[in-house]
Short mmCIF file of C-alpha atoms and ligand atoms in Angstrom, two decimals:
data_model
loop_
_atom_site.label_atom_id
_atom_site.label_comp_id
_atom_site.label_asym_id
_atom_site.label_seq_id
_atom_site.Cartn_x
_atom_site.Cartn_y
_atom_site.Cartn_z
CA MET A 1 11.50 -22.25 0.44
CA SER A 2 12.31 -19.25 2.58
CA GLY A 3 15.19 -18.61 4.92
CA THR A 4 18.89 -18.99 4.50
CA CYS A 5 19.94 -19.18 0.91
CA ASP A 6 22.42 -21.54 -0.63
CA GLY A 7 22.60 -20.40 -4.19
CA GLY A 8 21.63 -17.93 -6.82
CA THR A 9 24.46 -15.48 -7.50
CA THR A 10 26.89 -16.28 -10.23
CA ASP A 11 30.34 -15.05 -9.29
CA PRO A 12 31.90 -16.49 -6.12
CA ASP A 13 34.80 -14.01 -6.31
CA LEU A 14 32.62 -10.91 -6.10
CA PRO A 15 32.82 -10.44 -2.31
CA GLY A 16 36.53 -9.66 -2.78
CA LEU A 17 35.56 -6.61 -4.81
CA LEU A 18 33.60 -4.95 -2.02
CA ARG A 19 35.04 -1.88 -0.28
CA VAL A 20 33.56 0.16 2.58
CA ALA A 21 34.86 3.75 2.66
CA CYS A 22 34.05 6.91 4.61
CA ASP A 23 31.96 9.29 2.47
CA THR A 24 33.86 12.29 3.85
CA CYS A 25 37.56 11.44 4.30
CA GLY A 26 37.74 8.30 2.14
CA ARG A 27 39.19 6.13 4.92
CA LEU A 28 38.66 2.42 4.25
CA PHE A 29 36.79 0.34 6.84
CA PRO A 30 37.57 -3.37 7.23
CA PRO A 31 34.88 -4.92 5.00
CA ASP A 32 34.17 -7.65 7.55
CA GLN A 33 33.19 -5.31 10.42
CA SER A 34 30.10 -3.41 11.43
CA PRO A 35 30.32 -0.21 9.38
CA THR A 36 29.73 2.66 11.81
CA ARG A 37 30.40 6.39 11.85
CA CYS A 38 33.98 7.35 10.90
CA PRO A 39 36.03 9.22 13.56
CA CYS A 40 35.90 12.23 11.17
CA GLY A 41 32.09 12.25 11.45
CA GLY A 42 31.51 10.84 7.95
CA LEU A 43 29.34 7.82 7.17
CA PRO A 44 30.37 4.58 5.50
CA ASP A 45 29.68 4.12 1.78
CA LEU A 46 29.83 0.95 -0.30
CA LEU A 47 32.10 0.75 -3.31
CA PHE A 48 31.66 -2.17 -5.69
CA PRO A 49 31.66 -2.59 -9.45
CA ARG A 50 28.30 -1.88 -11.09
CA HIS A 51 27.27 -4.09 -14.01
CA THR A 52 26.26 -1.62 -16.73
CA PRO A 53 24.29 -1.50 -18.90
CA ILE A 54 21.75 -4.08 -17.71
CA GLU A 55 19.31 -6.00 -19.92
CA ARG A 56 15.70 -5.56 -18.83
CA ASP A 57 14.84 -9.14 -19.82
CA VAL A 58 16.98 -10.43 -16.96
CA TYR A 59 14.41 -9.22 -14.45
CA GLU A 60 11.44 -10.57 -16.43
CA HIS A 61 13.09 -13.96 -16.43
CA ARG A 62 13.90 -13.90 -12.72
CA GLN A 63 10.33 -12.97 -11.85
CA SER A 64 9.10 -16.35 -13.06
CA SER A 65 11.97 -18.29 -11.45
CA ARG A 66 11.55 -20.44 -8.31
CA GLN A 67 14.96 -19.57 -6.83
CA LEU A 68 14.68 -17.79 -3.49
CA LEU A 69 16.98 -14.97 -4.61
CA ASP A 70 14.94 -14.42 -7.76
CA ARG A 71 11.66 -14.39 -5.82
CA SER A 72 12.91 -11.71 -3.43
CA GLY A 73 12.02 -8.19 -4.56
CA VAL A 74 15.42 -7.22 -3.16
CA TRP A 75 17.84 -9.91 -4.38
CA ARG A 76 16.17 -10.07 -7.82
CA TYR A 77 17.94 -6.76 -8.44
CA ARG A 78 21.28 -7.99 -7.13
CA GLU A 79 23.33 -6.13 -9.78
CA PHE A 80 22.55 -3.06 -7.64
CA LEU A 81 23.51 -4.72 -4.35
CA PRO A 82 26.89 -5.28 -2.73
CA PRO A 83 28.29 -8.70 -3.55
CA LEU A 84 27.92 -11.06 -0.57
CA PRO A 85 28.58 -14.80 -0.27
CA PRO A 86 25.31 -16.55 -1.29
CA ALA A 87 25.53 -18.90 1.72
CA ALA A 88 25.30 -15.89 4.07
CA ILE A 89 22.07 -14.52 2.61
CA VAL A 90 18.98 -14.50 4.85
CA SER A 91 15.74 -13.72 3.00
CA ARG A 92 12.00 -14.20 3.80
CA PRO A 93 11.78 -13.21 0.81
CA GLU A 94 10.93 -9.50 0.93
CA GLY A 95 9.63 -6.85 -1.46
CA ASN A 96 7.18 -7.70 -4.28
CA THR A 97 4.95 -4.96 -2.90
CA ASN A 98 1.90 -3.95 -4.89
CA LEU A 99 0.86 -0.75 -6.62
CA TYR A 100 -2.63 0.63 -5.98
CA ILE A 101 -4.80 3.19 -7.69
CA SER A 102 -7.74 4.68 -5.80
CA ALA A 103 -10.32 6.99 -7.36
CA SER A 104 -11.21 8.44 -3.95
CA LEU A 105 -7.59 9.25 -3.12
CA SER A 106 -6.94 10.71 -6.58
CA SER A 107 -9.93 12.95 -6.08
CA TRP A 108 -9.00 13.94 -2.49
CA THR A 109 -5.40 14.79 -3.39
CA GLY A 110 -6.30 16.41 -6.71
CA CYS A 111 -3.74 14.18 -8.38
CA GLU A 112 -5.38 12.23 -11.21
CA ARG A 113 -2.45 9.89 -11.77
CA LEU A 114 -1.68 8.90 -8.19
CA VAL A 115 -0.23 5.44 -7.55
CA LEU A 116 0.49 4.02 -4.09
CA LYS A 117 3.32 1.55 -3.55
CA HIS A 118 2.60 -0.38 -0.39
CA GLU A 119 5.79 -1.24 1.47
CA GLY A 120 3.67 -2.36 4.42
CA GLU A 121 3.35 -5.64 2.49
CA ASN A 122 6.88 -6.67 3.46
CA PRO A 123 7.33 -9.66 5.82
CA THR A 124 7.35 -7.68 9.09
CA GLY A 125 5.01 -4.98 7.77
CA SER A 126 7.38 -2.19 6.73
CA PHE A 127 10.02 -1.26 4.15
CA LYS A 128 12.74 -1.95 6.73
CA ASP A 129 12.90 -5.60 5.67
CA ARG A 130 14.40 -4.63 2.32
CA GLY A 131 17.46 -3.15 3.96
CA MET A 132 17.54 -5.72 6.70
CA THR A 133 17.96 -8.74 4.43
CA VAL A 134 21.11 -7.17 2.96
CA ALA A 135 22.57 -5.87 6.23
CA ILE A 136 21.93 -9.04 8.23
CA SER A 137 23.48 -11.06 5.41
CA HIS A 138 26.58 -8.90 5.65
CA ALA A 139 26.54 -9.31 9.45
CA ARG A 140 26.44 -13.06 8.92
CA ALA A 141 29.28 -12.98 6.38
CA ALA A 142 31.23 -10.88 8.93
CA GLN A 143 30.47 -13.55 11.57
CA ALA A 144 28.70 -11.12 13.86
CA ARG A 145 26.97 -12.74 16.83
CA VAL A 146 25.14 -9.76 18.29
CA VAL A 147 23.27 -7.20 16.19
CA ALA A 148 21.65 -4.03 17.48
CA CYS A 149 19.60 -1.01 16.47
CA ALA A 150 17.92 2.07 17.89
CA SER A 151 14.40 2.41 16.62
CA THR A 152 11.04 4.13 16.60
CA GLY A 153 9.59 0.63 16.19
CA ASN A 154 9.74 -0.76 12.66
CA THR A 155 13.49 -1.24 12.48
CA SER A 156 13.38 -3.09 15.81
CA ALA A 157 10.67 -5.45 14.54
CA SER A 158 12.65 -6.17 11.39
CA VAL A 159 16.00 -6.58 13.19
CA ALA A 160 14.39 -8.94 15.68
CA ALA A 161 12.86 -11.13 12.96
CA TYR A 162 15.92 -11.34 10.72
CA ALA A 163 18.30 -11.91 13.66
CA ALA A 164 16.11 -14.77 14.84
CA MET A 165 16.24 -16.33 11.38
CA ALA A 166 20.02 -15.89 11.24
CA GLY A 167 20.49 -17.37 14.73
CA MET A 168 21.91 -14.13 16.18
CA LEU A 169 21.10 -12.23 19.34
CA ALA A 170 19.31 -8.92 18.63
CA ILE A 171 19.45 -6.03 21.08
CA VAL A 172 17.02 -3.26 20.28
CA PHE A 173 17.12 0.17 21.89
CA VAL A 174 13.78 1.99 21.91
CA PRO A 175 12.60 5.23 23.54
CA GLU A 176 10.44 4.10 26.47
CA GLY A 177 6.73 4.63 25.92
CA LYS A 178 7.31 6.28 22.54
CA ILE A 179 6.79 3.40 20.12
CA SER A 180 3.56 1.65 19.19
CA ALA A 181 2.59 -1.42 21.21
CA ALA A 182 2.24 -3.48 18.04
CA LYS A 183 5.85 -2.84 16.99
CA LEU A 184 7.17 -3.44 20.49
CA GLY A 185 5.13 -6.66 20.54
CA GLN A 186 6.79 -7.84 17.33
CA ALA A 187 10.29 -7.31 18.74
CA ILE A 188 9.33 -9.06 21.98
CA ALA A 189 7.76 -11.99 20.14
CA TYR A 190 10.73 -12.50 17.82
CA GLY A 191 12.93 -12.80 20.89
CA ALA A 192 15.03 -9.63 20.79
CA ARG A 193 16.50 -8.28 24.01
CA ILE A 194 14.76 -4.94 24.44
CA VAL A 195 16.40 -1.97 26.11
CA GLN A 196 13.92 0.82 26.80
CA VAL A 197 15.72 4.13 27.14
CA ARG A 198 14.20 6.93 29.21
CA GLY A 199 14.45 9.58 26.54
CA GLU A 200 13.63 10.46 22.94
CA PHE A 201 14.67 8.51 19.84
CA ASP A 202 17.63 10.82 19.17
CA GLU A 203 19.09 10.13 22.63
CA THR A 204 18.47 6.43 22.14
CA MET A 205 20.37 6.53 18.86
CA ARG A 206 23.26 8.40 20.45
CA LEU A 207 23.47 5.85 23.26
CA LEU A 208 23.62 2.98 20.78
CA GLU A 209 26.40 4.70 18.82
CA GLU A 210 28.36 5.21 22.05
CA ALA A 211 27.84 1.61 23.17
CA SER A 212 28.42 -0.23 19.92
CA GLN A 213 32.24 -0.11 19.92
CA GLU A 214 32.63 -1.06 23.57
CA LEU A 215 30.11 -3.90 23.42
CA GLY A 216 31.10 -5.16 19.98
CA LEU A 217 27.62 -4.72 18.51
CA TYR A 218 26.95 -4.96 14.78
CA VAL A 219 24.76 -1.89 14.17
CA LEU A 220 21.76 -2.32 11.89
CA ASN A 221 20.56 1.29 11.72
CA SER A 222 20.54 3.12 8.41
CA ILE A 223 24.05 4.41 9.17
CA ASN A 224 24.82 0.94 7.87
CA PRO A 225 25.23 1.28 4.07
CA PHE A 226 24.07 -2.32 3.49
CA ARG A 227 20.65 -1.18 4.76
CA LEU A 228 20.53 1.66 2.26
CA ALA A 229 21.59 -0.66 -0.57
CA GLY A 230 18.61 -2.92 0.14
CA GLN A 231 16.20 0.01 0.41
CA LYS A 232 17.24 1.16 -3.08
CA THR A 233 15.15 -1.73 -4.40
CA ILE A 234 11.91 0.10 -3.50
CA VAL A 235 12.64 2.41 -6.42
CA ILE A 236 14.17 -0.27 -8.64
CA GLU A 237 11.20 -2.62 -8.20
CA LEU A 238 8.84 0.31 -8.74
CA LEU A 239 10.49 1.18 -12.06
CA HIS A 240 10.33 -2.48 -13.10
CA GLN A 241 6.59 -2.51 -12.28
CA LEU A 242 6.16 0.63 -14.40
CA SER A 243 7.98 -1.01 -17.35
CA TRP A 244 10.92 1.35 -16.67
CA GLU A 245 8.77 4.40 -17.47
CA PRO A 246 9.68 6.91 -14.73
CA PRO A 247 6.95 8.75 -12.82
CA ASP A 248 7.24 12.53 -12.50
CA TRP A 249 7.41 12.35 -8.71
CA ILE A 250 8.17 9.85 -5.96
CA VAL A 251 6.81 11.03 -2.61
CA LEU A 252 7.89 9.54 0.73
CA PRO A 253 7.83 10.35 4.44
CA GLY A 254 11.11 11.48 6.02
CA GLY A 255 12.31 10.68 9.55
CA ASN A 256 15.89 9.50 9.99
CA LEU A 257 16.19 10.07 6.20
CA GLY A 258 17.70 6.68 5.33
CA ASN A 259 15.03 6.07 2.70
CA THR A 260 15.53 9.51 1.17
CA ALA A 261 19.24 8.75 0.90
CA ALA A 262 18.56 5.30 -0.59
CA PHE A 263 16.08 6.65 -3.17
CA GLY A 264 18.66 9.14 -4.44
CA LEU A 265 21.24 6.37 -4.75
CA ALA A 266 18.75 4.17 -6.60
CA ILE A 267 17.90 6.88 -9.12
CA ALA A 268 21.60 7.53 -9.81
CA ASP A 269 22.30 3.79 -10.14
CA LEU A 270 19.36 3.20 -12.48
CA GLN A 271 20.47 6.01 -14.70
CA ALA A 272 24.04 4.68 -14.79
CA ALA A 273 22.67 1.25 -15.69
CA GLY A 274 20.77 2.66 -18.67
CA LEU A 275 17.38 1.81 -17.15
CA LEU A 276 16.12 5.33 -16.55
CA SER A 277 15.49 7.86 -19.32
CA ARG A 278 14.93 10.79 -16.91
CA ARG A 279 15.06 11.35 -13.17
CA PRO A 280 11.85 11.38 -11.17
CA ARG A 281 11.76 14.22 -8.65
CA LEU A 282 11.72 13.28 -4.97
CA ALA A 283 9.32 14.91 -2.52
CA VAL A 284 10.05 14.22 1.14
CA ILE A 285 7.26 14.88 3.62
CA GLN A 286 7.87 15.52 7.30
CA ALA A 287 5.46 16.00 10.19
CA ASP A 288 5.49 19.68 11.12
CA GLY A 289 6.48 18.85 14.72
CA ALA A 290 9.51 16.86 13.58
CA ALA A 291 10.81 18.76 10.59
CA PRO A 292 14.54 19.59 10.82
CA PHE A 293 15.05 18.54 7.19
CA TYR A 294 12.22 20.77 5.99
CA ARG A 295 13.71 23.75 7.83
CA ALA A 296 17.15 23.06 6.36
CA TYR A 297 15.58 22.83 2.88
CA ARG A 298 13.79 26.15 3.40
CA SER A 299 17.13 27.76 4.26
CA GLY A 300 18.52 26.55 0.92
CA PHE A 301 20.45 23.96 2.95
CA THR A 302 22.58 26.72 4.44
CA MET A 303 21.54 25.78 7.98
CA PHE A 304 20.74 22.54 9.73
CA SER A 305 19.97 22.24 13.39
CA PRO A 306 18.58 19.29 15.33
CA GLU A 307 15.37 20.06 17.20
CA PRO A 308 12.98 18.46 19.68
CA ALA A 309 10.46 16.29 17.84
CA GLU A 310 6.77 15.69 18.50
CA THR A 311 4.15 14.13 16.22
CA ILE A 312 1.37 11.56 16.30
CA ALA A 313 3.33 9.67 13.61
CA SER A 314 5.72 8.02 16.08
CA ALA A 315 7.80 6.33 13.34
CA ILE A 316 9.06 9.73 12.17
CA ARG A 317 9.33 11.45 15.57
CA ILE A 318 13.00 12.27 14.95
CA GLY A 319 14.75 15.59 15.48
CA ASN A 320 18.34 14.76 14.47
CA PRO A 321 18.27 12.59 11.35
CA VAL A 322 21.38 10.47 10.88
CA SER A 323 21.31 10.55 7.06
CA TYR A 324 20.83 14.32 6.73
CA ARG A 325 23.78 14.93 4.39
CA ARG A 326 22.98 12.01 2.14
CA ALA A 327 19.32 12.98 1.98
CA ARG A 328 20.27 16.52 1.07
CA ARG A 329 22.25 15.14 -1.86
CA SER A 330 19.18 13.15 -2.98
CA ILE A 331 17.05 16.30 -3.00
CA GLU A 332 19.69 18.32 -4.84
CA GLU A 333 20.36 15.65 -7.46
CA THR A 334 16.68 15.06 -8.27
CA ASP A 335 15.51 18.69 -8.13
CA GLY A 336 13.45 17.49 -5.20
CA VAL A 337 11.35 19.28 -2.60
CA VAL A 338 10.67 18.93 1.11
CA GLU A 339 7.24 19.71 2.58
CA VAL A 340 5.55 19.52 5.98
CA VAL A 341 2.08 18.40 7.00
CA SER A 342 0.28 18.74 10.33
CA ASP A 343 -0.78 15.81 12.50
CA GLU A 344 -4.41 16.56 11.58
CA GLU A 345 -3.53 16.30 7.87
CA ILE A 346 -1.71 13.03 8.53
CA LEU A 347 -4.70 11.62 10.42
CA GLU A 348 -7.17 12.62 7.74
CA ALA A 349 -4.99 11.18 4.98
CA LYS A 350 -4.60 7.97 6.96
CA ALA A 351 -8.36 7.66 7.52
CA ARG A 352 -8.93 8.12 3.78
CA ILE A 353 -6.23 5.60 2.80
CA ASP A 354 -7.73 3.13 5.29
CA ARG A 355 -11.28 3.78 4.06
CA ALA A 356 -10.10 3.14 0.48
CA GLY A 357 -9.38 -0.43 1.65
CA ILE A 358 -5.60 0.02 1.36
CA GLY A 359 -4.61 1.04 4.89
CA CYS A 360 -1.30 2.18 6.35
CA GLU A 361 0.29 3.43 9.56
CA PRO A 362 0.30 7.18 10.38
CA ALA A 363 3.84 8.00 9.17
CA SER A 364 3.04 6.47 5.77
CA ALA A 365 0.01 8.69 5.37
CA ALA A 366 2.28 11.75 5.47
CA SER A 367 3.20 10.98 1.85
CA VAL A 368 -0.42 11.19 0.64
CA ALA A 369 -1.14 14.26 2.79
CA GLY A 370 2.00 15.73 1.23
CA VAL A 371 0.81 15.01 -2.32
CA ARG A 372 -2.40 16.91 -1.57
CA LYS A 373 -0.51 19.89 -0.19
CA LEU A 374 1.95 19.96 -3.08
CA VAL A 375 -0.91 19.82 -5.63
CA GLN A 376 -2.71 22.64 -3.81
CA GLY A 377 0.51 24.66 -3.80
CA GLY A 378 0.98 24.12 -7.55
CA VAL A 379 4.28 22.25 -7.09
CA ILE A 380 2.82 18.99 -8.40
CA GLU A 381 0.72 19.55 -11.52
CA SER A 382 -2.55 17.64 -11.55
CA GLY A 383 -1.73 15.68 -14.74
CA GLN A 384 1.66 14.50 -13.49
CA MET A 385 2.26 10.92 -12.51
CA VAL A 386 2.99 10.59 -8.80
CA VAL A 387 3.98 7.53 -6.81
CA ALA A 388 3.44 7.88 -3.06
CA VAL A 389 5.18 5.29 -0.93
CA LEU A 390 3.23 3.80 1.97
CA THR A 391 5.98 2.71 4.32
CA GLY A 392 4.14 0.63 6.94
CA HIS A 393 1.08 -1.57 7.49
CA LEU A 394 -2.19 -0.42 9.08
CA LEU A 395 -1.82 -2.94 11.93
CA LYS A 396 1.44 -1.34 13.03
CA ASP A 397 -0.48 1.22 15.07
CA PRO A 398 -4.01 0.16 16.05
CA ASP A 399 -4.01 2.57 19.01
CA THR A 400 -4.06 5.53 16.64
CA VAL A 401 -6.91 3.95 14.67
CA MET A 402 -8.96 3.53 17.85
CA ALA A 403 -8.18 7.02 19.13
CA TYR A 404 -9.27 8.52 15.80
CA HIS A 405 -12.48 6.55 15.40
CA LEU A 406 -13.60 6.21 19.02
CA GLY A 407 -12.74 9.74 20.13
CA CYS A 408 -15.77 11.79 21.08
CA GLY A 409 -16.78 15.40 21.76
CA ALA A 410 -14.20 17.84 20.48
CA GLN A 411 -12.11 14.87 19.39
CA ALA A 412 -14.79 13.46 17.01
CA ARG A 413 -13.26 13.22 13.53
CA PRO A 414 -14.97 13.65 10.13
CA LEU A 415 -14.42 10.03 9.02
CA SER A 416 -15.02 8.56 12.46
CA ASN A 417 -16.51 5.02 12.33
CA ARG A 418 -17.79 4.00 15.73
CA PRO A 419 -18.80 0.39 16.43
CA ILE A 420 -22.41 -0.07 17.60
CA THR A 421 -23.28 -2.26 20.59
CA VAL A 422 -26.70 -3.94 20.73
CA ALA A 423 -28.67 -6.33 22.92
CA PRO A 424 -28.90 -9.81 21.31
CA SER A 425 -32.39 -9.22 19.84
CA LEU A 426 -33.65 -8.69 16.31
CA GLU A 427 -35.66 -5.71 17.47
CA ALA A 428 -32.58 -3.95 18.83
CA LEU A 429 -30.72 -4.75 15.61
CA ARG A 430 -33.54 -3.29 13.46
CA GLY A 431 -33.25 -0.11 15.48
CA VAL A 432 -29.59 0.44 14.66
CA LEU A 433 -29.65 -0.83 11.05
CA SER A 434 -32.87 0.87 9.94
CA ASP A 435 -31.04 2.76 7.19
CA VAL A 436 -29.64 -0.44 5.61
CA ALA A 437 -32.75 -2.28 4.35
N1 F0G B 1 7.75 5.37 7.69
C1 F0G B 1 7.84 4.41 8.60
C2 F0G B 1 6.69 3.49 8.76
C3 F0G B 1 9.02 4.27 9.39
O1 F0G B 1 9.09 3.30 10.28
C4 F0G B 1 10.07 5.18 9.21
C5 F0G B 1 11.28 5.10 10.00
C6 F0G B 1 9.91 6.18 8.23
C7 F0G B 1 8.75 6.25 7.49
C8 F0G B 1 10.98 7.17 7.95
O2 F0G B 1 12.00 6.58 7.20
O3 F0G B 1 13.90 7.08 8.72
O4 F0G B 1 14.26 6.33 6.37
O5 F0G B 1 13.36 8.61 6.87
N2 F0G B 1 11.43 4.35 10.99
C9 F0G B 1 12.69 4.13 11.72
C10 F0G B 1 12.56 3.02 12.73
C11 F0G B 1 13.34 5.34 12.19
O6 F0G B 1 13.33 2.98 13.70
O7 F0G B 1 11.75 2.12 12.53
P1 F0G B 1 13.48 7.19 7.29
#
């Protein structure tokens, strides 16, 4: 059974214990409204009692259960999630994403103990579903009718799918012509109302923030702390898969920086719950044409300025990341690093991940390109255990695949794999497959 859930949590009084407060001035938000930016500029945080310490056996047991909430790789870890009424929960279910080891990628990156966690295996093909199940469930509990987001593509696909399941209208704001056709197609197919904004993602995001109050929209961007709570489970599920033995590094791409914020929260929560003996270090990888976080990091976080963004990895083409301050905290608390890679490095990493049979979209490949660069720079030592997160599915951006492999002349790429066209005759076929027999 998938879909709306009618059972699974144990304490019906828990929702009363949930508070939403500004992370800067402490002002309390009504817990039954769309949590948006505070007038002081701060972002909403969730306050709820954590159950500590937590027995590991609980999760082993839930993994073999047939309950929808136990089968979800998000709700299985509900001690780390805000308490919501079980009847409001909408789940596909999400998570349960696999870990992969690839000899060719270990060799290419120079990292012997490289593990890939493939978040493209979520229901709509990206990690966004993990946050969406929690945020849409809160929207439902808050009796929202219309939900909205600004997106570079994946959030819009996820919002559209979960809103359809919850019986809500979704309005998605996207920068016109700047998101992949596959992601736009998902949002169209799931029935969202799509507003294409003539501008970049950052302007699209600003427009949504301006409009949300006036139009009474429940905002499902990663400003929404319920999204971040769900995304924490990438790290929590990962640690469970590793028998709670922390890797040395967790490497992820950075765009709007919601995931970076969520990973820091997850590491702190796991430690408080007694499930983490030491903190993995975070490494956030940006595309060098969209790298405001990298530049802030290089200044020792003394300066941060939004900038125009341009990269082939459209999912992370963001110049003014909403979760900058929270992400900064994640880097500081985990002794983390921020690195940049070029579009060429992203494309080569992607082609190698695809060729290994694993596959991902361009933004995801930034993490593996980043591992290689950090190993070459001596930041990651070759014997260290590294988990690189692949954030989206290969089919999210087939146009980039075709451009890479079918490009010719100066554009021909080292791993290019061009289809062959033949006349329908055995003789013609022998001619093109002579090297096979
Ligand atoms: N990878 C993929 C595939 C993404 O879609 C995104 C963000 C990121 C990485 C970056 O994650 O924003 O948490 O730092 N996509 C958003 C969207 C912005 O609208 O789909 P982040």
